[in-house]
mmCIF file of C-alpha atoms and ligand atoms in Angstrom:
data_model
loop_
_atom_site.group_PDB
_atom_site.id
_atom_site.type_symbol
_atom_site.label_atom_id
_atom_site.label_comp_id
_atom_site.label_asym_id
_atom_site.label_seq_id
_atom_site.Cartn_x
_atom_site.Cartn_y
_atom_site.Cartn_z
ATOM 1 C CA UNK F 1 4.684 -12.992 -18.650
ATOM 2 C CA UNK F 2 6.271 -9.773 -17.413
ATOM 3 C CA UNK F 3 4.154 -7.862 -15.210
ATOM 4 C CA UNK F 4 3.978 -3.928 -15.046
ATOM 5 C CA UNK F 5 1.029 -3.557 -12.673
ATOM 6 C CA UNK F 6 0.624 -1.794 -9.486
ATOM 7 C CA UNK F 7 -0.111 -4.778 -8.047
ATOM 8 C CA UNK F 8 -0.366 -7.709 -8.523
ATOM 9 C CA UNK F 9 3.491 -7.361 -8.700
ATOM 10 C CA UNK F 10 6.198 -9.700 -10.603
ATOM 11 C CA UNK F 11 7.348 -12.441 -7.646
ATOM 12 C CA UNK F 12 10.960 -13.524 -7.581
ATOM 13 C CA UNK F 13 12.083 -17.023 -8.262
ATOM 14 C CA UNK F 14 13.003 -17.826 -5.018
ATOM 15 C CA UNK F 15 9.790 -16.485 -3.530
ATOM 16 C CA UNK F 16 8.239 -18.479 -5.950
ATOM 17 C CA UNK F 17 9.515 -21.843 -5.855
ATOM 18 C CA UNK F 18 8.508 -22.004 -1.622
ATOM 19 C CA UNK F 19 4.966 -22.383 -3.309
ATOM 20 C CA UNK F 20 5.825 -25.649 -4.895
ATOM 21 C CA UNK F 21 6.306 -26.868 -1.114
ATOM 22 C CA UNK F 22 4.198 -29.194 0.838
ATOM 23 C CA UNK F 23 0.987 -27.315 2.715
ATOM 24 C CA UNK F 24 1.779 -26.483 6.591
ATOM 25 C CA UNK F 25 -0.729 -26.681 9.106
ATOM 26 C CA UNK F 26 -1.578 -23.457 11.070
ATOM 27 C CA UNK F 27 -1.493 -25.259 14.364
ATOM 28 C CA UNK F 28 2.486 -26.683 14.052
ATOM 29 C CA UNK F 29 5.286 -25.395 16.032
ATOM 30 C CA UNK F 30 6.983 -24.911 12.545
ATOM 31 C CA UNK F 31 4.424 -22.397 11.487
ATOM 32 C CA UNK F 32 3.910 -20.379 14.454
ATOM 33 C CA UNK F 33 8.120 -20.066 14.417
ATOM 34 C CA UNK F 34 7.575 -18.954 10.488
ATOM 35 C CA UNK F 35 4.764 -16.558 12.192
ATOM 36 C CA UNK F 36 7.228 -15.198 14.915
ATOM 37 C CA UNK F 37 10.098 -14.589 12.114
ATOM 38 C CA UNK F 38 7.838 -13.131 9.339
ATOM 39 C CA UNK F 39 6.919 -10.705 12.362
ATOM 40 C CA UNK F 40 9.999 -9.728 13.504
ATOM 41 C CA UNK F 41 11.454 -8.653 9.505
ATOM 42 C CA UNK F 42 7.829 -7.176 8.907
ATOM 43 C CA UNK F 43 8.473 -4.990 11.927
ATOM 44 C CA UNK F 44 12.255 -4.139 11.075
ATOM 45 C CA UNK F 45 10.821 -3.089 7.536
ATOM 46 C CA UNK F 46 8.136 -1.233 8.570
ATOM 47 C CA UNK F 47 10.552 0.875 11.448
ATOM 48 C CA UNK F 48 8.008 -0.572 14.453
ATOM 49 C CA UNK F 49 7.693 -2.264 17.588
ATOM 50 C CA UNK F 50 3.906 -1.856 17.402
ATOM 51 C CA UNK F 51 1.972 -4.744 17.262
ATOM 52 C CA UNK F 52 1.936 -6.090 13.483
ATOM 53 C CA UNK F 53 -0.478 -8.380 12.187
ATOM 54 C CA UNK F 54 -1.256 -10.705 9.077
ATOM 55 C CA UNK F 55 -4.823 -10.625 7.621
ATOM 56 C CA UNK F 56 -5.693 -12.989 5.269
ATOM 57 C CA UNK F 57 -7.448 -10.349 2.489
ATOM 58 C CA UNK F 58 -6.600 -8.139 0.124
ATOM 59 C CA UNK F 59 -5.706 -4.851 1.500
ATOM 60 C CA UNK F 60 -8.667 -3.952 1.120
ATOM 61 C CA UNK F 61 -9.557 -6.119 4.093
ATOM 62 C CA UNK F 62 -6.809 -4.461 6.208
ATOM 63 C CA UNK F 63 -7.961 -0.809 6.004
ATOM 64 C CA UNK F 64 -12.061 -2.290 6.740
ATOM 65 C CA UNK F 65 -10.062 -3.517 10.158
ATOM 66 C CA UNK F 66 -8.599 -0.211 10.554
ATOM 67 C CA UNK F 67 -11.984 1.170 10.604
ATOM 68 C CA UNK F 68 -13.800 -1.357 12.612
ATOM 69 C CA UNK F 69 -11.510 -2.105 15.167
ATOM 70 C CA UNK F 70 -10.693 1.728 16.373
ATOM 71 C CA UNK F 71 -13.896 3.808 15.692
ATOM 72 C CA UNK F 72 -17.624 4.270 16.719
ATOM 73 C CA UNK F 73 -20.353 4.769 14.400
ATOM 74 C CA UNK F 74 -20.888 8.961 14.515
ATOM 75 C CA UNK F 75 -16.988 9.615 15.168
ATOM 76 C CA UNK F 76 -16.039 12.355 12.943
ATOM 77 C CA UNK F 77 -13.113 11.340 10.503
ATOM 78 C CA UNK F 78 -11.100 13.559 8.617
ATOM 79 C CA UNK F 79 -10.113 11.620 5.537
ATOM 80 C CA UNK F 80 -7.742 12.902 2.734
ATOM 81 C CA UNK F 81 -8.169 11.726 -0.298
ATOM 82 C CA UNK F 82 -5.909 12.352 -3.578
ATOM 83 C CA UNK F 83 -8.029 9.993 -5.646
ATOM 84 C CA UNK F 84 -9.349 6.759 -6.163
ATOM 85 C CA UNK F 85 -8.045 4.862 -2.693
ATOM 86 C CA UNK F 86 -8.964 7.745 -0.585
ATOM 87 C CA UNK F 87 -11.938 7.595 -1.609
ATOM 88 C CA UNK F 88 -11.926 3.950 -0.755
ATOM 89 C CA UNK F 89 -11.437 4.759 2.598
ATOM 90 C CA UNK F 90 -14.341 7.652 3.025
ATOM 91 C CA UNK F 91 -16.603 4.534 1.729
ATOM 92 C CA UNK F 92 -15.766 1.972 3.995
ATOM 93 C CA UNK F 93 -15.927 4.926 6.602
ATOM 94 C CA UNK F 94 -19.534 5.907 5.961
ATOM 95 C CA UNK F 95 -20.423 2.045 5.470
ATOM 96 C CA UNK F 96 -19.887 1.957 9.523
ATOM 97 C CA UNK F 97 -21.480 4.921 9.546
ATOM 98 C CA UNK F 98 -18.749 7.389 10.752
ATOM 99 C CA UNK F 99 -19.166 10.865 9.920
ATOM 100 C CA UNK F 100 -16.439 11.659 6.938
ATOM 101 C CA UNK F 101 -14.599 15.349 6.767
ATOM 102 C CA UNK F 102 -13.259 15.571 3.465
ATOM 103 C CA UNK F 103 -9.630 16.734 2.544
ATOM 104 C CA UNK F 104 -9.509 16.299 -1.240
ATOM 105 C CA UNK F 105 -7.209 17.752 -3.669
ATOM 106 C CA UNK F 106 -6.944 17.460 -6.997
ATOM 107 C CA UNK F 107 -6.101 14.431 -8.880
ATOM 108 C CA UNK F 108 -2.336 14.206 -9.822
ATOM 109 C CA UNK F 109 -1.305 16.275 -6.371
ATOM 110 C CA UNK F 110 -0.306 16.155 -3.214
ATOM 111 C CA UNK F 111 -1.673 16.919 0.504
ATOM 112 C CA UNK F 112 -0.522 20.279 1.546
ATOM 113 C CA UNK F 113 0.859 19.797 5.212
ATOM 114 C CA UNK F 114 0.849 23.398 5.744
ATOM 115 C CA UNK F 115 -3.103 23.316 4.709
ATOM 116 C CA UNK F 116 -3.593 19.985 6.632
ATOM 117 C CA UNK F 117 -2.514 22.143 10.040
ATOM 118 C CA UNK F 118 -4.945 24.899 9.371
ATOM 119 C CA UNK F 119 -7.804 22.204 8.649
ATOM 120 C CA UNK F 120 -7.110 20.244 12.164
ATOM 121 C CA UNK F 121 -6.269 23.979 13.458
ATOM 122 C CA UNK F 122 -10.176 24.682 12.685
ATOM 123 C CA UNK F 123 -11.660 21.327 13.496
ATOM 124 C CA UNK F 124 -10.956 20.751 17.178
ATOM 125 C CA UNK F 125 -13.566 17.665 16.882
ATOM 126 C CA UNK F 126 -12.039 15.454 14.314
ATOM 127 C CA UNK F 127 -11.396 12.226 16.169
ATOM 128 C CA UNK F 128 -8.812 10.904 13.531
ATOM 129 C CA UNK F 129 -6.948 11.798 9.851
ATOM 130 C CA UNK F 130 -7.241 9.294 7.139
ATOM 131 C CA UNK F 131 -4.169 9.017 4.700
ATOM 132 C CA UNK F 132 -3.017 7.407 1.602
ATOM 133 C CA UNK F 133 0.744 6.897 1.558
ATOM 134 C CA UNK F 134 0.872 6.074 -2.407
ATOM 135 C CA UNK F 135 -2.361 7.222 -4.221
ATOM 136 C CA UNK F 136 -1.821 4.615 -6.598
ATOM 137 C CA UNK F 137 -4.355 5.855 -9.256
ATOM 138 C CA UNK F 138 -2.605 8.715 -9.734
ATOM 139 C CA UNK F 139 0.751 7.753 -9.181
ATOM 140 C CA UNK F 140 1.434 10.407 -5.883
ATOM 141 C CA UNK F 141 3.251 10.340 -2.978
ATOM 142 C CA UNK F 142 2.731 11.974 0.043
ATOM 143 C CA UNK F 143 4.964 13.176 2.474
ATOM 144 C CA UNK F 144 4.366 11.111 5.665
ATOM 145 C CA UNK F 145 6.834 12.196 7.412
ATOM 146 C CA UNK F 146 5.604 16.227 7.447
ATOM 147 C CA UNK F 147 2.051 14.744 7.741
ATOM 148 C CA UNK F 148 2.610 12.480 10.690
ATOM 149 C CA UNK F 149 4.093 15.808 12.305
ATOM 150 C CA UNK F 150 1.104 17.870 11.701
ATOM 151 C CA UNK F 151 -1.198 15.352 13.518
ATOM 152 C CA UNK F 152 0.877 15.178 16.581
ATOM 153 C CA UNK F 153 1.056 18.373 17.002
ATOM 154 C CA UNK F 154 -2.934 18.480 17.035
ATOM 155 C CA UNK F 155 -2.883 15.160 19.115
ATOM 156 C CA UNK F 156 -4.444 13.473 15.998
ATOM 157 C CA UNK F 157 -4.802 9.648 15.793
ATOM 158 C CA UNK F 158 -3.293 8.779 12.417
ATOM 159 C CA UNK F 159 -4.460 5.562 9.686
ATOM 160 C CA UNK F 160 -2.271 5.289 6.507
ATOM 161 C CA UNK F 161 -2.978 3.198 4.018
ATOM 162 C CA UNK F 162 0.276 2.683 2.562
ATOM 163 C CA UNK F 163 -0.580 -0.753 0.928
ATOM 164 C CA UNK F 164 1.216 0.238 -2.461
ATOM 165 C CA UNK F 165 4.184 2.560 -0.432
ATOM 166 C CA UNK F 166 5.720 -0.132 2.440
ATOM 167 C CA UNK F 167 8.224 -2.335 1.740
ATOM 168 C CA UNK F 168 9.454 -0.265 -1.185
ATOM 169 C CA UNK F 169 9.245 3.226 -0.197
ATOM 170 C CA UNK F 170 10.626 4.448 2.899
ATOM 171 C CA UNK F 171 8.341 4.333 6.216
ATOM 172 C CA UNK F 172 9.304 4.594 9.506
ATOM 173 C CA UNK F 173 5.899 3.673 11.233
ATOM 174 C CA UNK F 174 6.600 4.889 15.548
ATOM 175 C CA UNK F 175 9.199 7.884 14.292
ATOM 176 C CA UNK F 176 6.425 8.890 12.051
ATOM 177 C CA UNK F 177 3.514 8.812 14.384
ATOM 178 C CA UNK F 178 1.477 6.166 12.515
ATOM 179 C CA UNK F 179 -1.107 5.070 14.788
ATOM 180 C CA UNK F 180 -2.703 2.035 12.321
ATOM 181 C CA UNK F 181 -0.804 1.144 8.879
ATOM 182 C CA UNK F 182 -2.112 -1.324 6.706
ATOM 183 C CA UNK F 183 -0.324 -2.439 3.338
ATOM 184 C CA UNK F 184 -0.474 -5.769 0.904
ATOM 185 C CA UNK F 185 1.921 -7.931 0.321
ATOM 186 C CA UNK F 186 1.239 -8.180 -3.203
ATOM 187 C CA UNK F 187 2.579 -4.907 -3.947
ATOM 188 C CA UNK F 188 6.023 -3.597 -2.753
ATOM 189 C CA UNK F 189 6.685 -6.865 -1.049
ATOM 190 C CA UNK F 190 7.190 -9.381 -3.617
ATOM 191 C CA UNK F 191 4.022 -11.812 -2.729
ATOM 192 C CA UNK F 192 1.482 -13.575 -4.424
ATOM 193 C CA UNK F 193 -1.893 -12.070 -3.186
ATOM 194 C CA UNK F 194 -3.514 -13.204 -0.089
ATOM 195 C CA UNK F 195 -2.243 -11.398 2.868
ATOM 196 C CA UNK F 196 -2.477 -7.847 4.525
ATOM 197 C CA UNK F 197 -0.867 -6.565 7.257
ATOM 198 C CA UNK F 198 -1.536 -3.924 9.620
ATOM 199 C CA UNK F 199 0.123 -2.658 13.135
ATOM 200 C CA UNK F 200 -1.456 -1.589 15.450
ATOM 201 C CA UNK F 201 0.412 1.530 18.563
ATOM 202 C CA UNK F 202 -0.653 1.874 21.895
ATOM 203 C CA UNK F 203 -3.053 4.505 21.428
ATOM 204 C CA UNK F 204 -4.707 2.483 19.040
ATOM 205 C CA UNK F 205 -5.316 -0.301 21.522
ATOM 206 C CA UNK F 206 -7.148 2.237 23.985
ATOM 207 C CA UNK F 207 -9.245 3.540 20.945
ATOM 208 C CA UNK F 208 -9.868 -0.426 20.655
ATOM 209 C CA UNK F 209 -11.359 -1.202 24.009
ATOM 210 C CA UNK F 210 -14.017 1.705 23.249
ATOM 211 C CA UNK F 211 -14.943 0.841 19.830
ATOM 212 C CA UNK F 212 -18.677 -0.333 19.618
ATOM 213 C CA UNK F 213 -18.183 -1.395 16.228
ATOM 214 C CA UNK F 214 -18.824 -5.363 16.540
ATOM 215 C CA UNK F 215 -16.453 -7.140 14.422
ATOM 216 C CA UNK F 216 -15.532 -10.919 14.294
ATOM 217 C CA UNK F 217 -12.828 -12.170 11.403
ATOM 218 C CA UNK F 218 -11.080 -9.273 11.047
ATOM 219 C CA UNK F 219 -10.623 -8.766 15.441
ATOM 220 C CA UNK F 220 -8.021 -7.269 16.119
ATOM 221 C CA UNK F 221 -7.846 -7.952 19.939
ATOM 222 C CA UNK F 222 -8.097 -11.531 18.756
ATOM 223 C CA UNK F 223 -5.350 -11.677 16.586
ATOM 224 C CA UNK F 224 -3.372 -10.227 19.450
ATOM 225 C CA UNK F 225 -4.077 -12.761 21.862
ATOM 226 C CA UNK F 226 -3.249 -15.734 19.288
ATOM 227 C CA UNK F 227 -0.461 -13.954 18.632
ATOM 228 C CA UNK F 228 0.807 -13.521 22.643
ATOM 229 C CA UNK F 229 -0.134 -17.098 23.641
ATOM 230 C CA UNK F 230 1.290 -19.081 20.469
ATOM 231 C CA UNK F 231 2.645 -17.128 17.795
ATOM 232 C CA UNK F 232 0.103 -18.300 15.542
ATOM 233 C CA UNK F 233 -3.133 -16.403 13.483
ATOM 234 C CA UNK F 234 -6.893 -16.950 15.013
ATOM 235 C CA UNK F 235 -7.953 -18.246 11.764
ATOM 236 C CA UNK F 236 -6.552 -20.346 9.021
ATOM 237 C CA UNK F 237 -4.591 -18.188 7.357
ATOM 238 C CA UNK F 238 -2.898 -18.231 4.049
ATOM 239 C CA UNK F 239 -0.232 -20.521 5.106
ATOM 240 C CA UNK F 240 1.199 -20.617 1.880
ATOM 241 C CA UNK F 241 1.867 -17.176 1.098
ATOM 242 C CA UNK F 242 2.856 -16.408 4.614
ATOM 243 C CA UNK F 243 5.762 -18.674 4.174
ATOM 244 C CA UNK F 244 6.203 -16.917 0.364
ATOM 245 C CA UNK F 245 6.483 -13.472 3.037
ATOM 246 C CA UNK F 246 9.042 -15.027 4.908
ATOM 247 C CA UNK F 247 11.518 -15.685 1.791
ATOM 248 C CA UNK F 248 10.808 -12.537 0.153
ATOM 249 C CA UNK F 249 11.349 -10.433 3.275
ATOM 250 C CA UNK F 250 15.028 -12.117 3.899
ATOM 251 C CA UNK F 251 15.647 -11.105 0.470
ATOM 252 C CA UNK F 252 14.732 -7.571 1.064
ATOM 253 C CA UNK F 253 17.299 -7.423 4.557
ATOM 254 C CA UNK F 254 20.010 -8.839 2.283
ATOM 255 C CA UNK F 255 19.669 -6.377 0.080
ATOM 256 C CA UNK F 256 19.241 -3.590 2.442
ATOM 257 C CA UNK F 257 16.233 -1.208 2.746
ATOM 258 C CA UNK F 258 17.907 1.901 2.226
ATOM 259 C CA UNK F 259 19.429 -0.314 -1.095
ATOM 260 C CA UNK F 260 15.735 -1.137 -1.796
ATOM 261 C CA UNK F 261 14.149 1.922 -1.575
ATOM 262 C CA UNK F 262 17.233 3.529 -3.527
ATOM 263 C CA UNK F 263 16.766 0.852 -6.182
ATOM 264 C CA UNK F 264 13.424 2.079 -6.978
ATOM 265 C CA UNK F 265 13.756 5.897 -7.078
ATOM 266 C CA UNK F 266 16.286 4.554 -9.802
ATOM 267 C CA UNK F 267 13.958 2.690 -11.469
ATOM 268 C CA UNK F 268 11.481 5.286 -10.902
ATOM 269 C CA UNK F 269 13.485 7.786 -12.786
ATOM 270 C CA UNK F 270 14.221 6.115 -15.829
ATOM 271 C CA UNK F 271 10.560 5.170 -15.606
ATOM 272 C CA UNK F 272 9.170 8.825 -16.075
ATOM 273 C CA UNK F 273 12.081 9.901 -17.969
ATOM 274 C CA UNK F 274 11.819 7.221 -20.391
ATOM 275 C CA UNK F 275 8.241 7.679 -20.999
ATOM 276 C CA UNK F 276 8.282 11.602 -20.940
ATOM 277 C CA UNK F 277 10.517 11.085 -24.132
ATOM 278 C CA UNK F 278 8.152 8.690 -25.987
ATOM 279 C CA UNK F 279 5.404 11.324 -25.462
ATOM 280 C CA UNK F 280 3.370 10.799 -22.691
ATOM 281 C CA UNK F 281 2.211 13.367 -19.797
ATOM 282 C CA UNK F 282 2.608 12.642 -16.187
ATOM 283 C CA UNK F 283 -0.320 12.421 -14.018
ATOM 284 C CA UNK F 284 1.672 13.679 -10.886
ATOM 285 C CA UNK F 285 3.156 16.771 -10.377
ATOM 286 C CA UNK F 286 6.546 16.500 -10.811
ATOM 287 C CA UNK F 287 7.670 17.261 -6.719
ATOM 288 C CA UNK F 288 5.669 14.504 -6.247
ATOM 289 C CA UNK F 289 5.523 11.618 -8.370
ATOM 290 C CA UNK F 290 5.986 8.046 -7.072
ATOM 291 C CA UNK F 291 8.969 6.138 -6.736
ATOM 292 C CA UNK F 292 6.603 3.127 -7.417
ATOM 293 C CA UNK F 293 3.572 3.642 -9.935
ATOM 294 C CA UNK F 294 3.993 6.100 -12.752
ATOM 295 C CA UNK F 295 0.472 7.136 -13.854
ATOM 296 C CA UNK F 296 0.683 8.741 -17.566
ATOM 297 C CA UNK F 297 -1.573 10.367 -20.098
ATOM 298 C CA UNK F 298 -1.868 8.741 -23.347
ATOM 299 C CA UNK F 299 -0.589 11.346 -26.263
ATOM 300 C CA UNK F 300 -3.694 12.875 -28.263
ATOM 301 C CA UNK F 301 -5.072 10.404 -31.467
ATOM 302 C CA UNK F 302 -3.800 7.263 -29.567
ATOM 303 C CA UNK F 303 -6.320 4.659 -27.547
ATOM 304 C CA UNK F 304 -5.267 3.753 -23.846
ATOM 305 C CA UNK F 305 -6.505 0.226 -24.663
ATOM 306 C CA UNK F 306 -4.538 0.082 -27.515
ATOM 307 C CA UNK F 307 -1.077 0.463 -26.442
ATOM 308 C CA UNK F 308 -2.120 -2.141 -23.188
ATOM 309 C CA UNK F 309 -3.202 -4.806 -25.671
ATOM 310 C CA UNK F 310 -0.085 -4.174 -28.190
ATOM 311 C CA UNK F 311 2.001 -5.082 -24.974
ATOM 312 C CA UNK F 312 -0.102 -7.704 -24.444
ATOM 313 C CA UNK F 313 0.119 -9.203 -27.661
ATOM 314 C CA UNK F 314 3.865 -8.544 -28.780
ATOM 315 C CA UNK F 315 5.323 -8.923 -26.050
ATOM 316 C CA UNK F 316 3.092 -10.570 -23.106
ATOM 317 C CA UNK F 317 3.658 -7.293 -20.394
ATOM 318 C CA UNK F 318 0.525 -6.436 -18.673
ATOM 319 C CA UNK F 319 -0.138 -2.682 -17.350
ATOM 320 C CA UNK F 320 -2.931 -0.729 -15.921
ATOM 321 C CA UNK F 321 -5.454 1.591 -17.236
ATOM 322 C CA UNK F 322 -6.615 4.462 -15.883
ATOM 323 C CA UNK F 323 -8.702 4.343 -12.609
ATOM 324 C CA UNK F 324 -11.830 5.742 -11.450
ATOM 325 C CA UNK F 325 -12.144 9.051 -13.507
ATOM 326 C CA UNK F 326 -8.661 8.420 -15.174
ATOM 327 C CA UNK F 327 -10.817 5.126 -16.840
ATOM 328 C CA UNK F 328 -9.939 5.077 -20.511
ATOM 329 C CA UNK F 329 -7.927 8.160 -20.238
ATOM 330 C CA UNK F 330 -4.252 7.033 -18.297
ATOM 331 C CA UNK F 331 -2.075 4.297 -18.259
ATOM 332 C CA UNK F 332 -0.735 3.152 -14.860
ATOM 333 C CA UNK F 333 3.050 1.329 -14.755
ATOM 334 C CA UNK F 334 3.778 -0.255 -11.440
ATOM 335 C CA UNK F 335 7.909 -0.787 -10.953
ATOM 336 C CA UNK F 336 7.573 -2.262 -7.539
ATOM 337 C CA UNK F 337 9.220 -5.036 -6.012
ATOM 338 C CA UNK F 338 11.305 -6.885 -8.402
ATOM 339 C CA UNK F 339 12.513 -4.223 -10.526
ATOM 340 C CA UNK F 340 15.884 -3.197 -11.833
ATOM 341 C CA UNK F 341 17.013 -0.562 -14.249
ATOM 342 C CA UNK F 342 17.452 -3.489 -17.166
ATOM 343 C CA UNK F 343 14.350 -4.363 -17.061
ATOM 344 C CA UNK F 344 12.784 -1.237 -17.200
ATOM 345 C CA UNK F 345 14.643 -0.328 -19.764
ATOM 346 C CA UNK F 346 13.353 -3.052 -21.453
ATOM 347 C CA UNK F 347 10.361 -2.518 -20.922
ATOM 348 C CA UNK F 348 10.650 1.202 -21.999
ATOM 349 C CA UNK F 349 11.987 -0.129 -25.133
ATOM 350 C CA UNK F 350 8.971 -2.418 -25.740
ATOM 351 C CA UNK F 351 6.777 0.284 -25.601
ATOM 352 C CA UNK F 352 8.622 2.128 -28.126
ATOM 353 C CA UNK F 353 7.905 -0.467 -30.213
ATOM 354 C CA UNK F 354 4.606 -1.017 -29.655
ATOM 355 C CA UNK F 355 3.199 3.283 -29.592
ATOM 356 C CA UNK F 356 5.089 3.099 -33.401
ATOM 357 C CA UNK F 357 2.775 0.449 -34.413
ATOM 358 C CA UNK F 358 -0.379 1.630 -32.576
ATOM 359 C CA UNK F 359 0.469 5.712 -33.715
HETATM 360 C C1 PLP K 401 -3.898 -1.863 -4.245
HETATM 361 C C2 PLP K 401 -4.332 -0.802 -3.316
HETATM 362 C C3 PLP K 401 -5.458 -0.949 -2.498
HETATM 363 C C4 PLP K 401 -6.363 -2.132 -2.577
HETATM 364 O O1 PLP K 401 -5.734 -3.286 -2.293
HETATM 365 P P1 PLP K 401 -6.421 -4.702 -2.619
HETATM 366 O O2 PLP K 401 -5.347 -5.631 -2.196
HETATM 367 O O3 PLP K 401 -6.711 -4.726 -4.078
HETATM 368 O O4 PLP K 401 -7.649 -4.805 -1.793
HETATM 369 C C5 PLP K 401 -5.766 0.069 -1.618
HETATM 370 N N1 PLP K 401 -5.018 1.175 -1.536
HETATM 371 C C6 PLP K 401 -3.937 1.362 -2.317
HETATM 372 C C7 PLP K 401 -3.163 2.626 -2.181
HETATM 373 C C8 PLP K 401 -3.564 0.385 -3.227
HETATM 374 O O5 PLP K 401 -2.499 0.561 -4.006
#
């Protein structure tokens, strides 16, 4: 099986086989050194000597934490939102009952920095800025860098969810001014689901002590002080896939960061190239589009479900549909993780084969 999704992503051999190994137990001097070093090369990755944390969730669980551990209900939140996961975000905001701001644009672009400054310009009372790295149901990428700049020059506390972006797209998490970052290890990081991190800067840890949010698995302060006094998680985590973490991040050091994240805008191109010339439409404008997840139109007269279940069939490679309003209409490709040009030229020329038969 060849997988093309934007997550759950295709997991390299060696990655794989430390599955096949005996269960560890969470309370072992072996694990909590496989805790300490998983740390450290998540932290290397991620440009950070914040405090960096595994969850055992989805991502979806890490960017609920980012809301419950740093906010009170009634704080007003600006969230930006270039599709489906920022909108994500705005809902588990306004589950706690924080007041939302909205910053949308439309689907297929990019946050404006320049328009981000005169928003926080006019809202003196915005207590924090909400940001997807990777919209990854439309296949965008914003620039974090520019918008980390914007909100410390307005003294902004910053959240990115950048759960399909880390580990495969550049992000330099203190230089950048992330406050929280949250991401899944089952998307640029080579792991079977099961685990989310998130860090955690200083200014986050003051926002911490004056949450009144109550919140019990997914504590923070807990996780901090298991962390401190034994290297170790304050719950049972997923033992296996955190030792799955540890091989797949010494593969990404060998190879070099800069080599990874070079590796996919390769990739990426031939990607979007590739599938330009087989006649579908980007989602993303152009200045934008994600080195990651290519998010397409499907060409007039042909069925979105169609051309996934030819793949399917012929030759066993799974993609995404369309998401949220994109349902029925888009395809999504993820190339993250274990991806070369070879294979994606492979799997460019499966599809070739497969819009002939379907057209
Ligand atoms: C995949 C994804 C999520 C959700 O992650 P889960 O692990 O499915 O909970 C959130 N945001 C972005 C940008 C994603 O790509």
């Amino acid at each position: 099986m060849d997988l093309w999704l934007p997550g759950p992503t295709s997991v390299p051999e060696g990655v794989r086989d430390t599955l096949s190994n005996e269960v560890v137990g969470h309370r072992t001097p072996e694990f909590s050194s496989a805790v300490e070093s998983v740390t450290k090369k998540a932290k290397t990755i991620l440009e950070t000597d914040n405090d960096l944390f595994f969850l055992t969730s989805s991502g979806t669980g890490a960017m609920q934490a980012a809301v419950s551990n740093f906010f009170s209900s009634g704080d007003l939140i600006l969230v930006c939102s270039l599709g489906a996961f920022g909108e994500r975000f705005a809902r588990i905001l306004k589950e706690y009952e924080l007041d939302v701001a909205k910053y949308s644009v439309q689907w297929g672009e990019a946050l404006s920095p320049a328009r981000l400054d005169r928003i926080l310009e006019e809202s003196p009372f915005v207590e924090a800025v909400f940001v997807t790295h990777n919209e990854t149901s439309t296949g965008v990428t914003n620039d974090l860098e520019a918008i980390g700049r914007i909100c410390k020059k307005h003294g902004k506390f910053l959240v990115v969810d950048s759960i399909s972006g880390a580990g495969a797209l550049p992000v330099k998490v203190d230089k950048w001014g992330v406050d929280v970052l949250v991401t899944g290890v089952q998307k640029g990081w080579m792991t079977p689901p099961g685990l989310s991190i998130i860090t955690v800067s200083e200014r986050a840890w003051s926002r911490y002590e004056q949450s009144r949010i109550s919140e019990f698995y997914f504590d923070l302060g807990k996780a901090k002080d298991k962390y401190r006094d034994a290297r170790q998680t304050p719950w049972t985590p997923a033992v296996s896939i955190l030792l799955a973490l540890d091989r797949a991040t010494d593969k990404m050091l060998e190879e070099g960061m800069g080599e990874v994240f070079a590796r996919h805008r390769r990739v990426a191109g031939v990607m979007r190239q590739g599938l330009r010339q087989l006649g579908f439409r980007l989602v993303a404008d152009e200045a934008h589009a994600s080195d990651v997840v290519t998010a397409v139109f499907v060409p007039e007269g042909m069925d979105a479900e169609e051309i996934r279940s030819g793949l399917r069939e012929e030759y066993d490679i799974r993609i995404a549909g369309g998401k949220g309003k994109f349902a029925g209409k888009a395809l999504r490709i993820g190339h993250m993780g274990d991806v070369d040009i070879a294979s994606a030229n492979r799997f460019l020329s499966c599809m070739d084969t497969v819009m002939k038969k379907v057209n």
